[in-house]
Amino acid sequence: MTGTATKTQETFKTDRSSRLFERARAVIPGGVNSPVRSCKSVGHDPIFINRADGAYMYDQDGNSYIDYVGSWGPMILGHRHPRVLEALEDALALGTSFGAPSRLEVEMAELICEIVPSIEMVRMVNSGTEACMSAVRLARAFTGRELIVKFDGCYHGHADSFLVKAGSGLATLGISSSPGVPEAASKLTLSIPYNDVDKLREVFAKKGSEIAALILEPIVGNSGLIKPNEEFLKAITGLCRDTGALLIFDEVMTGFRVALGGAQEMYGIKPDLTCFGKVIGGGLPVGAYGGRKDIMERIAPQGDVYQAGTLSGNPLAMAAGLAQLKFLRANKDAIYKEIARLTDRLHQGLDLAAQKAGVAAQISSVPGMLSFFFTNNDVTDYESAATSDTKLFGKVWRGLLQSGVYWPPSQFETSFLSLMHSNREIDETITVFDQVLQEVK
Ligand SMILES: *Cc1c(COP(=O)(O)O)cnc(C)c1O
């Protein structure tokens, strides 16, 4: 089944989603289990999804959408990829959770170490939040220092130390940090603008010997998509090396997506520790952190740094993730080339449509991820991303939705493409974007 270009805004109905949302709001805070899904910032009620297939999602009212959220990154092969479903069925027949070691965990760890050269040892967890939180604890233990440096608008999950000028849902809701985080915790986190080499040097000059780790999204997805500049990446690696601070790449979003070996393969950088999530789980709840052996050996029970998980390495999650990673590795060249081609096609099409409509727009993309910002400014950090006309973004988002394109419901998120998006879906998206811009400008 595919979407059709004949869909019109007149046939768009959301009665069933609305009724579910009403029930949800009575028993779930805000009616959703993760804030961005509420679609609040784009002036809409959430759409309740019934099922998904390939590049499409289908809601409770029978509307179909070309999906650019892709479960926020995991679905790089599209929804219901046959290899992933087969692996899940096989694993299901053997039991859903053991609480004891199993073969798939070993295969998963071996595969990650093989794909990502900076990873010598890896520990599986259940989310990206857990991965980042654990990596920071480990960095603090290993260095005997307490300060963490992060960048404004980067999101590393919702652990206390990261809710300081964080991106993603916090940026969407216009809150830079959260009540409930002790001041003592946020005082240990220094947040500075992304791509700002001078600020970075200043912080390291003042505090270098107290910094346990520098954590960053090597390509930012949680302020909308922002790319790092070369000088910035050079400064980061140099300053960490000179001061003994550990370099942590948060590749929860970029890992196995922008290239098989993630952003670190793309930029030729070997971080000390790396966090994974999203793609690594094939659509099931998985995260992982890994890196240098001498650091990872500090984790219990080999070492003294505690970190554990009842469902960590869960057989269903390992089966889905492994199947996805193996398929990506086996077809590496073809897959990443195709996703890059599709992303470029979308980038160029949206760019042209914006020019045609005379709307100031910055379009930013890397293979498999793309954002548009309605601003005249170059988008290089959170502050410049925030100059975007979010009202216009909301209007465009609603237009896209009603015409069958499910775009991430926030200016401060990136879209995700999958291997199942073809020219047909990309071109339909461009046509719809073009029509919507003509209507709203
Ligand atoms: C999504 C994300 C996280 C958090 O992962 P969860 O699985 O949602 O806890 C952390 N870091 C980055 C870069 C992310 O994109």
XYZ file of N, CA and C in Angstrom, residues 172-423:
756
model
N 11.707 22.490 22.183
C 10.355 22.577 21.639
C 9.424 23.311 22.588
N 9.533 22.977 23.868
C 8.642 23.566 24.866
C 9.167 24.904 25.385
N 10.342 25.309 24.892
C 10.902 26.585 25.309
C 11.381 26.591 26.752
N 11.732 25.419 27.281
C 12.311 25.375 28.622
C 13.744 24.875 28.482
N 14.704 25.615 29.046
C 16.096 25.250 28.784
C 16.567 24.200 29.770
N 15.863 24.088 30.886
C 16.234 23.073 31.859
C 14.964 22.695 32.599
N 15.058 21.839 33.583
C 13.838 21.326 34.189
C 13.835 21.464 35.702
N 12.674 21.835 36.281
C 12.550 21.755 37.735
C 12.787 20.316 38.154
N 13.255 20.123 39.363
C 13.496 18.761 39.828
C 14.941 18.343 39.662
N 15.696 19.100 38.878
C 17.132 18.811 38.757
C 17.845 19.613 39.844
N 18.532 18.945 40.772
C 19.192 19.679 41.851
C 20.241 20.639 41.299
N 20.337 21.789 41.908
C 21.334 22.762 41.476
C 22.720 22.148 41.542
N 22.919 21.303 42.540
C 24.222 20.670 42.706
C 24.593 19.854 41.469
N 23.576 19.278 40.813
C 23.844 18.475 39.610
C 24.106 19.370 38.410
N 23.278 20.422 38.244
C 23.466 21.260 37.051
C 24.721 22.115 37.149
N 25.179 22.379 38.377
C 26.412 23.164 38.536
C 27.632 22.445 37.963
N 27.526 21.137 37.861
C 28.659 20.353 37.353
C 28.640 20.227 35.835
N 27.631 20.823 35.197
C 27.538 20.764 33.738
C 27.728 22.149 33.141
N 28.735 22.317 32.304
C 28.960 23.586 31.628
C 28.443 23.445 30.205
N 27.542 24.343 29.812
C 26.989 24.272 28.468
C 27.394 25.503 27.673
N 27.954 25.292 26.496
C 28.419 26.412 25.666
C 27.882 26.260 24.236
N 27.908 27.344 23.445
C 27.349 27.265 22.087
C 28.124 26.286 21.196
N 27.373 25.553 20.379
C 27.953 24.611 19.414
C 28.754 25.380 18.370
N 29.810 24.799 17.888
C 30.642 25.389 16.819
C 31.392 26.647 17.261
N 31.394 26.935 18.576
C 32.058 28.148 19.069
C 33.435 27.782 19.634
N 34.445 27.883 18.791
C 35.793 27.442 19.176
C 36.384 28.326 20.270
N 36.111 29.627 20.208
C 36.678 30.529 21.217
C 36.167 30.204 22.619
N 34.841 30.029 22.725
C 34.241 29.690 24.023
C 34.810 28.372 24.552
N 34.964 27.438 23.633
C 35.468 26.123 23.994
C 36.881 26.234 24.579
N 37.729 27.001 23.897
C 39.108 27.177 24.378
C 39.117 27.871 25.736
N 38.223 28.850 25.880
C 38.139 29.608 27.132
C 37.788 28.671 28.294
N 36.768 27.842 28.096
C 36.338 26.927 29.159
C 37.451 25.947 29.515
N 38.111 25.428 28.502
C 39.180 24.462 28.778
C 40.400 25.135 29.410
N 40.646 26.401 29.051
C 41.774 27.113 29.647
C 41.522 27.323 31.141
N 40.268 27.635 31.491
C 39.927 27.908 32.886
C 39.791 26.640 33.708
N 39.126 25.615 33.116
C 38.689 24.477 33.927
C 39.260 23.133 33.466
N 40.154 23.166 32.475
C 40.633 21.937 31.833
C 40.938 20.783 32.774
N 41.594 21.074 33.884
C 42.029 19.992 34.773
C 40.891 19.428 35.613
N 39.700 20.082 35.554
C 38.553 19.568 36.331
C 37.524 18.886 35.449
N 37.755 18.897 34.131
C 36.745 18.370 33.201
C 36.895 16.864 33.005
N 35.852 16.123 33.399
C 35.863 14.663 33.218
C 35.621 14.321 31.761
N 34.674 15.000 31.139
C 34.325 14.644 29.764
C 33.691 15.793 29.011
N 33.925 15.762 27.721
C 33.223 16.637 26.778
C 32.280 15.717 26.014
N 30.983 15.988 26.112
C 30.021 15.147 25.392
C 29.334 15.987 24.326
N 29.193 15.424 23.126
C 28.510 16.169 22.073
C 27.814 15.243 21.083
N 26.824 15.825 20.413
C 26.285 15.191 19.225
C 27.225 15.606 18.100
N 27.939 14.675 17.488
C 28.907 15.056 16.459
C 28.229 15.702 15.254
N 26.968 15.408 15.057
C 26.084 16.159 14.165
C 24.846 16.381 15.022
N 24.414 17.635 15.191
C 23.285 17.872 16.092
C 21.977 17.543 15.369
N 21.160 16.728 16.012
C 19.827 16.472 15.478
C 18.744 17.059 16.361
N 19.117 17.450 17.576
C 18.116 17.838 18.564
C 17.888 19.335 18.712
N 18.400 20.112 17.737
C 18.031 21.539 17.628
C 17.524 21.757 16.220
N 17.005 20.715 15.588
C 16.979 20.657 14.139
C 18.377 20.200 13.768
N 18.628 20.002 12.483
C 19.932 19.470 12.082
C 20.991 20.573 11.949
N 22.093 20.410 12.671
C 23.201 21.366 12.606
C 24.508 20.594 12.429
N 25.286 21.009 11.452
C 26.539 20.307 11.196
C 27.697 20.959 11.932
N 28.677 20.167 12.323
C 29.865 20.729 12.987
C 30.797 21.306 11.937
N 31.523 22.381 12.268
C 32.542 22.807 11.310
C 33.876 22.169 11.651
N 34.764 22.168 10.670
C 36.014 21.401 10.779
C 36.885 21.886 11.927
N 36.953 23.205 12.041
C 37.806 23.811 13.065
C 37.323 23.415 14.467
N 36.008 23.363 14.603
C 35.376 22.987 15.873
C 35.746 21.540 16.248
N 35.641 20.637 15.287
C 35.968 19.236 15.562
C 37.442 19.081 15.923
N 38.284 19.843 15.244
C 39.728 19.798 15.537
C 39.990 20.275 16.950
N 39.338 21.378 17.328
C 39.546 21.947 18.659
C 39.116 20.952 19.737
N 38.000 20.290 19.498
C 37.471 19.330 20.463
C 38.455 18.203 20.745
N 38.952 17.601 19.679
C 39.864 16.475 19.879
C 41.162 16.959 20.519
N 41.657 18.110 20.074
C 42.909 18.635 20.616
C 42.799 18.967 22.096
N 41.732 19.658 22.473
C 41.571 20.076 23.871
C 41.394 18.877 24.795
N 40.659 17.863 24.352
C 40.483 16.671 25.186
C 41.825 15.970 25.375
N 42.569 15.839 24.301
C 43.872 15.168 24.370
C 44.783 15.929 25.334
N 44.818 17.246 25.228
C 45.742 18.046 26.027
C 45.394 18.081 27.512
N 44.098 17.967 27.836
C 43.698 18.125 29.240
C 43.349 16.803 29.917
N 43.273 15.727 29.151
C 42.914 14.429 29.750
C 41.419 14.268 29.961
N 40.619 15.220 29.452
C 39.162 15.037 29.506
C 38.789 13.977 28.467
N 37.813 13.128 28.806
C 37.410 12.107 27.841
C 36.469 12.718 26.805
N 36.626 12.264 25.577
C 35.750 12.719 24.501
C 34.642 11.685 24.316
N 33.405 12.121 24.567
C 32.262 11.214 24.398
C 31.434 11.664 23.201
N 31.340 10.810 22.218
C 30.458 11.071 21.072
C 29.099 10.470 21.387
N 28.079 11.317 21.409
C 26.726 10.804 21.535
C 26.213 10.523 20.128
N 26.331 9.264 19.745
C 25.895 8.854 18.397
C 24.574 8.080 18.463
N 23.766 8.419 19.466
C 22.458 7.769 19.590
C 21.654 7.966 18.295
N 21.774 9.165 17.710
C 21.034 9.456 16.486
C 21.837 9.122 15.229
N 23.127 9.446 15.253
C 23.944 9.339 14.033
C 24.551 7.960 13.825
N 24.644 7.166 14.890
C 25.284 5.861 14.801
C 24.578 4.938 13.820
N 25.317 4.328 12.924
C 24.795 3.391 11.920
C 23.799 4.074 10.974
N 23.725 5.406 11.012
C 22.777 6.123 10.167
C 23.463 6.986 9.109
N 24.297 7.951 9.537
C 24.920 8.836 8.550
C 25.999 8.092 7.763
N 26.499 7.027 8.350
C 27.415 6.081 7.706
C 27.329 4.835 8.580
N 27.772 3.684 8.077
C 27.673 2.484 8.922
C 28.401 2.718 10.247
N 29.591 3.297 10.183
C 30.366 3.561 11.402
C 30.029 4.883 12.057
N 28.919 5.513 11.658
C 28.442 6.730 12.309
C 29.233 7.971 11.920
N 28.999 9.045 12.682
C 29.652 10.323 12.396
C 31.168 10.198 12.585
N 31.595 9.347 13.498
C 33.044 9.219 13.715
C 33.750 8.636 12.502
N 33.045 7.788 11.758
C 33.621 7.287 10.501
C 33.646 8.422 9.470
N 32.552 9.171 9.413
C 32.429 10.257 8.450
C 33.531 11.299 8.642
N 33.832 11.637 9.907
C 34.799 12.705 10.176
C 36.187 12.182 10.545
N 36.343 10.856 10.609
C 37.656 10.291 10.921
C 38.153 10.645 12.311
N 37.258 10.553 13.306
C 37.636 10.857 14.696
C 37.402 9.624 15.560
N 38.338 9.373 16.497
C 38.193 8.220 17.390
C 37.913 8.706 18.806
N 36.637 8.800 19.199
C 36.338 9.251 20.566
C 36.743 8.185 21.592
N 36.845 8.611 22.858
C 37.176 7.647 23.920
C 35.983 6.764 24.231
N 34.789 7.374 24.273
C 33.563 6.625 24.535
C 32.495 7.053 23.535
N 31.597 6.144 23.206
C 30.503 6.450 22.282
C 29.200 5.907 22.847
N 28.121 6.685 22.669
C 26.790 6.227 23.092
C 25.952 5.914 21.853
N 25.214 4.827 21.942
C 24.327 4.439 20.845
C 22.901 4.286 21.349
N 21.974 4.241 20.399
C 20.560 3.979 20.685
C 19.883 3.873 19.333
N 18.599 4.112 19.291
C 17.865 4.226 18.017
C 18.192 3.097 17.026
N 18.981 3.333 15.970
C 19.186 2.305 14.933
C 19.625 0.956 15.532
N 20.393 1.012 16.602
C 20.980 -0.210 17.163
C 19.909 -1.194 17.656
N 18.690 -0.697 17.893
C 17.641 -1.571 18.412
C 16.623 -2.022 17.378
N 16.762 -1.568 16.144
C 15.839 -2.005 15.091
C 14.371 -1.718 15.411
N 14.111 -0.734 16.285
C 12.734 -0.401 16.645
C 12.343 -0.932 18.013
N 13.236 -1.651 18.664
C 12.977 -2.066 20.050
C 13.835 -1.219 20.993
N 13.476 -1.179 22.288
C 14.181 -0.269 23.202
C 15.599 -0.753 23.526
N 16.580 -0.137 22.892
C 17.978 -0.528 23.107
C 18.869 0.701 23.131
N 19.899 0.643 23.947
C 20.971 1.620 23.916
C 22.257 0.874 24.196
N 23.387 1.537 24.009
C 24.673 0.908 24.306
C 25.710 1.992 24.498
N 26.718 1.692 25.317
C 27.866 2.601 25.368
C 29.124 1.756 25.375
N 30.153 2.296 24.727
C 31.376 1.513 24.607
C 32.529 2.404 24.254
N 33.706 1.793 24.153
C 34.890 2.569 23.791
C 36.164 1.870 24.194
N 37.145 2.683 24.606
C 38.470 2.154 24.965
C 38.360 1.084 26.052
N 39.132 0.024 25.852
C 39.073 -1.104 26.776
C 39.499 -0.714 28.195
N 40.562 0.098 28.288
C 41.056 0.451 29.631
C 40.026 1.257 30.412
N 39.138 1.943 29.702
C 38.070 2.685 30.386
C 36.906 1.745 30.696
N 36.477 0.984 29.700
C 35.304 0.114 29.849
C 35.528 -0.968 30.912
N 36.783 -1.335 31.135
C 37.078 -2.356 32.149
C 36.768 -1.893 33.571
N 36.513 -0.591 33.713
C 36.167 -0.092 35.039
C 34.719 -0.416 35.425
N 33.923 -0.908 34.436
C 32.513 -1.176 34.724
C 32.333 -2.508 35.452
N 31.433 -2.514 36.444
C 31.145 -3.720 37.226
C 30.531 -4.796 36.312
N 30.826 -6.074 36.488
C 31.586 -6.629 37.616
C 33.091 -6.711 37.380
N 33.574 -6.290 36.194
C 35.021 -6.325 35.996
C 35.681 -5.269 36.862
N 35.054 -4.102 36.923
C 35.595 -3.000 37.712
C 34.623 -2.559 38.784
N 34.792 -1.313 39.232
C 34.057 -0.846 40.408
C 32.939 0.157 40.093
N 32.739 0.502 38.822
C 31.713 1.491 38.476
C 30.403 0.763 38.232
N 29.401 1.046 39.059
C 28.176 0.259 38.985
C 27.242 0.723 37.878
N 26.695 -0.247 37.178
C 25.673 0.005 36.155
C 25.053 -1.341 35.828
N 23.714 -1.401 35.834
C 23.025 -2.683 35.664
C 21.694 -2.494 34.955
N 21.019 -3.593 34.601
C 19.709 -3.477 33.951
C 18.992 -4.808 33.856
N 17.787 -4.875 34.428
C 17.000 -6.106 34.419
C 16.790 -6.645 33.002
N 16.474 -5.750 32.081
C 16.156 -6.191 30.716
C 17.293 -5.894 29.722
N 18.462 -5.469 30.214
C 19.574 -5.162 29.309
C 19.989 -6.395 28.525
N 20.150 -6.234 27.215
C 20.529 -7.363 26.367
C 19.356 -8.283 26.092
N 18.158 -7.774 26.282
C 16.941 -8.551 26.058
C 16.968 -9.264 24.702
N 16.598 -10.557 24.685
C 16.744 -11.328 23.440
C 15.938 -10.799 22.256
N 14.739 -10.300 22.487
C 13.967 -9.746 21.368
C 14.652 -8.490 20.816
N 15.090 -7.641 21.732
C 15.745 -6.404 21.324
C 17.053 -6.699 20.587
N 17.810 -7.663 21.102
C 19.069 -8.016 20.440
C 18.800 -8.588 19.046
N 17.757 -9.414 18.932
C 17.442 -10.044 17.646
C 17.104 -8.991 16.597
N 16.248 -8.039 16.966
C 15.841 -7.003 16.013
C 17.029 -6.124 15.635
N 17.787 -5.701 16.636
C 18.930 -4.827 16.382
C 19.989 -5.515 15.538
N 20.294 -6.747 15.905
C 21.308 -7.499 15.153
C 20.893 -7.683 13.701
N 19.636 -8.043 13.486
C 19.160 -8.268 12.120
C 19.322 -6.987 11.307
N 18.973 -5.857 11.913
C 19.083 -4.580 11.205
C 20.549 -4.243 10.915
N 21.411 -4.383 11.936
C 22.830 -4.042 11.741
C 23.482 -4.971 10.721
N 23.134 -6.261 10.774
C 23.731 -7.207 9.820
C 23.318 -6.882 8.392
N 22.051 -6.508 8.230
C 21.573 -6.158 6.888
C 22.279 -4.890 6.391
N 22.463 -3.931 7.287
C 23.155 -2.698 6.919
C 24.601 -2.986 6.517
N 25.258 -3.859 7.300
C 26.664 -4.167 7.007
C 26.790 -4.920 5.680
N 25.883 -5.883 5.452
C 25.966 -6.718 4.251
C 25.729 -5.898 2.978
N 24.941 -4.816 3.099
C 24.597 -4.023 1.910
C 25.070 -2.584 2.044
N 26.129 -2.446 2.817
C 26.621 -1.138 3.240
C 26.690 -0.109 2.108
N 27.456 -0.426 1.071
C 27.691 0.577 0.030
C 26.394 1.014 -0.632
N 25.590 0.024 -1.023
C 24.347 0.331 -1.734
C 23.388 1.128 -0.845
N 23.233 0.713 0.407
C 22.246 1.354 1.290
C 22.608 2.803 1.585
N 23.851 3.045 2.014
C 24.190 4.408 2.422
C 24.260 5.361 1.223
N 24.618 4.791 0.053
C 24.627 5.605 -1.154
C 23.189 6.005 -1.532
N 22.284 5.045 -1.441
C 20.889 5.307 -1.810
C 20.243 6.314 -0.844
N 20.500 6.136 0.443
C 19.907 7.068 1.412
C 20.466 8.479 1.209
N 21.757 8.580 0.890
C 22.364 9.894 0.623
C 21.736 10.516 -0.629
N 21.500 9.700 -1.648
C 20.898 10.203 -2.892
C 19.479 10.728 -2.628
N 18.697 9.959 -1.870
C 17.323 10.366 -1.564
C 17.304 11.659 -0.743
N 18.235 11.744 0.216
C 18.292 12.942 1.061
C 18.643 14.160 0.213
N 19.605 14.010 -0.693
C 19.982 15.110 -1.591
C 18.813 15.544 -2.468
N 18.095 14.564 -2.976
C 16.947 14.866 -3.842
C 15.904 15.686 -3.083
N 15.642 15.277 -1.841
C 14.684 16.005 -1.011
C 15.208 17.411 -0.698
N 16.487 17.480 -0.326
C 17.121 18.756 0.007
C 16.967 19.750 -1.157
N 17.327 19.299 -2.342
C 17.262 20.188 -3.509
C 15.829 20.586 -3.845
N 14.921 19.622 -3.735
C 13.519 19.889 -4.051
C 12.900 20.901 -3.100
N 13.177 20.748 -1.812
C 12.618 21.668 -0.813
C 13.221 23.065 -0.989
N 14.512 23.091 -1.262
C 15.224 24.341 -1.476
C 14.592 25.127 -2.631
N 14.368 24.423 -3.749
C 13.761 25.053 -4.926
C 12.361 25.569 -4.627
N 11.584 24.751 -3.913
C 10.208 25.144 -3.584
C 10.202 26.404 -2.739
N 11.133 26.495 -1.779
C 11.199 27.677 -0.912
C 11.583 28.913 -1.723
N 12.558 28.729 -2.622
C 12.971 29.849 -3.482
C 11.804 30.335 -4.342
N 11.106 29.354 -4.911
C 9.977 29.660 -5.783
C 8.908 30.457 -5.026
N 8.676 30.067 -3.764
C 7.651 30.739 -2.962
C 8.165 32.052 -2.378
N 9.476 32.293 -2.522
C 10.061 33.506 -1.956
C 10.074 33.490 -0.432
N 10.205 32.294 0.151
C 10.243 32.162 1.607
C 11.696 31.932 2.033
N 12.183 32.717 2.989
C 13.561 32.535 3.459
C 13.665 31.217 4.204
N 14.478 30.304 3.699
C 14.612 29.003 4.353
C 16.040 28.519 4.286
N 16.481 27.896 5.367
C 17.778 27.228 5.388
C 17.484 25.739 5.464
N 18.048 24.991 4.522
C 17.848 23.552 4.572
C 19.179 22.914 4.877
N 19.132 21.999 5.838
C 20.360 21.407 6.341
C 20.200 19.897 6.273
N 21.198 19.187 5.738
C 21.057 17.732 5.674
C 22.392 17.002 5.730
N 22.342 15.796 6.215
C 23.419 14.803 6.074
C 22.690 13.533 5.637
N 23.384 12.531 5.139
C 22.657 11.366 4.646
C 21.685 10.781 5.679
N 20.400 10.778 5.320
C 19.395 10.179 6.196
C 18.741 11.115 7.184
N 19.183 12.381 7.241
C 18.615 13.367 8.177
C 18.522 14.718 7.484
N 17.402 15.420 7.725
C 17.210 16.736 7.072
C 16.297 17.629 7.904
N 16.607 18.926 7.938
C 15.745 19.921 8.595
C 15.583 21.135 7.715
N 14.443 21.812 7.840
C 14.330 23.151 7.244
C 14.011 24.156 8.335
N 14.668 25.317 8.221
C 14.469 26.410 9.167
C 14.005 27.623 8.364
N 12.970 28.297 8.823
C 12.533 29.507 8.121
C 13.223 30.723 8.709
N 14.429 30.979 8.223
C 15.220 32.115 8.700
C 16.203 32.525 7.612
N 16.686 33.777 7.697
C 17.728 34.238 6.775
C 19.117 33.880 7.265
N 19.220 33.545 8.555
C 20.538 33.314 9.147
C 21.071 31.922 8.850
N 22.375 31.821 8.724
C 22.999 30.499 8.682
C 22.742 29.822 10.018
N 22.384 28.550 9.982
C 22.107 27.855 11.239
C 23.340 27.051 11.647
N 24.034 27.547 12.684
C 25.280 26.913 13.112
C 25.247 26.495 14.580
N 24.222 26.941 15.309
C 24.113 26.592 16.730
C 22.650 26.786 17.159
N 22.379 26.540 18.440
C 20.996 26.631 18.897
C 20.420 28.030 18.715
N 21.255 29.037 19.045
C 20.783 30.409 18.977
C 20.319 30.785 17.561
N 21.102 30.404 16.565
C 20.693 30.735 15.195
C 19.504 29.877 14.749
N 19.435 28.638 15.238
C 18.272 27.797 14.916
C 17.004 28.443 15.466
N 17.147 29.071 16.653
C 15.988 29.652 17.319
C 15.500 30.942 16.656
N 16.236 31.455 15.643
C 15.739 32.629 14.906
C 14.712 32.208 13.855
N 14.507 30.906 13.729
C 13.546 30.408 12.753
C 12.119 30.831 13.125
N 11.308 31.064 12.107
C 9.904 31.443 12.300
C 9.103 30.181 12.648
N 8.948 29.938 13.951
C 8.320 28.684 14.374
C 6.806 28.692 14.121
N 6.230 29.893 14.039
C 4.795 29.984 13.682
C 4.584 29.455 12.272
N 5.455 29.913 11.368
C 5.375 29.460 9.973
C 5.654 27.963 9.898
N 6.620 27.514 10.703
C 6.912 26.079 10.722
C 5.649 25.295 11.097
N 4.936 25.783 12.117
C 3.711 25.114 12.554
C 2.669 25.047 11.438
N 2.520 26.164 10.719
C 1.557 26.198 9.612
C 1.939 25.192 8.541
N 3.211 25.206 8.188
C 3.685 24.284 7.147
C 3.508 22.843 7.619
N 3.825 22.602 8.892
C 3.688 21.243 9.433
C 2.241 20.757 9.305
N 1.297 21.619 9.659
C -0.114 21.215 9.590
C -0.544 20.968 8.152
N -0.032 21.795 7.243
C -0.332 21.589 5.828
C 0.215 20.263 5.327
N 1.437 19.964 5.709
C 2.048 18.696 5.297
C 1.235 17.522 5.830
N 0.879 17.598 7.108
C 0.139 16.497 7.738
C -1.165 16.223 6.997
N -1.898 17.302 6.721
C -3.205 17.140 6.083
C -3.090 16.656 4.646
N -1.886 16.786 4.076
C -1.676 16.280 2.722
C -0.893 14.964 2.723
N -0.787 14.330 3.893
C -0.212 12.988 3.926
C 1.291 12.909 4.110
N 1.880 13.947 4.730
C 3.314 13.881 5.046
C 3.472 14.070 6.551
N 3.978 13.040 7.226
C 4.175 13.120 8.678
C 5.605 13.571 8.947
N 5.770 14.877 9.184
C 7.073 15.491 9.443
C 7.253 15.593 10.959
N 8.470 15.577 11.490
C 8.639 15.736 12.943
C 7.923 16.994 13.441
N 7.100 16.849 14.476
C 6.253 17.961 14.920
C 6.984 18.977 15.798
N 8.147 19.425 15.365
C 8.868 20.476 16.080
C 9.961 21.045 15.186
N 10.174 22.347 15.290
C 11.283 22.971 14.573
C 12.610 22.408 15.056
N 12.642 21.983 16.333
C 13.920 21.608 16.927
C 14.137 20.101 16.945
N 13.736 19.469 15.860
C 14.003 18.044 15.653
C 14.408 17.882 14.198
N 15.033 16.776 13.876
C 15.381 16.510 12.487
C 14.442 15.445 11.934
N 14.294 15.434 10.621
C 13.535 14.343 10.003
C 14.491 13.194 9.693
N 13.927 12.018 9.502
C 14.724 10.833 9.187
C 14.183 10.157 7.935
N 15.093 9.793 7.035
C 14.698 9.043 5.843
C 15.050 7.578 6.045
N 14.383 6.726 5.284
C 14.705 5.297 5.345
C 14.993 4.786 3.944
N 15.484 3.592 3.907
C 15.764 2.930 2.627
C 14.484 2.705 1.831
N 13.335 2.698 2.515
C 12.057 2.451 1.848
C 11.463 3.702 1.209
N 12.053 4.868 1.501
C 11.628 6.055 0.772
C 12.212 5.920 -0.639
N 11.393 6.128 -1.653
C 11.899 6.056 -3.027
C 11.667 7.419 -3.675
N 12.068 7.553 -4.922
C 11.822 8.809 -5.649
C 10.369 9.233 -5.540
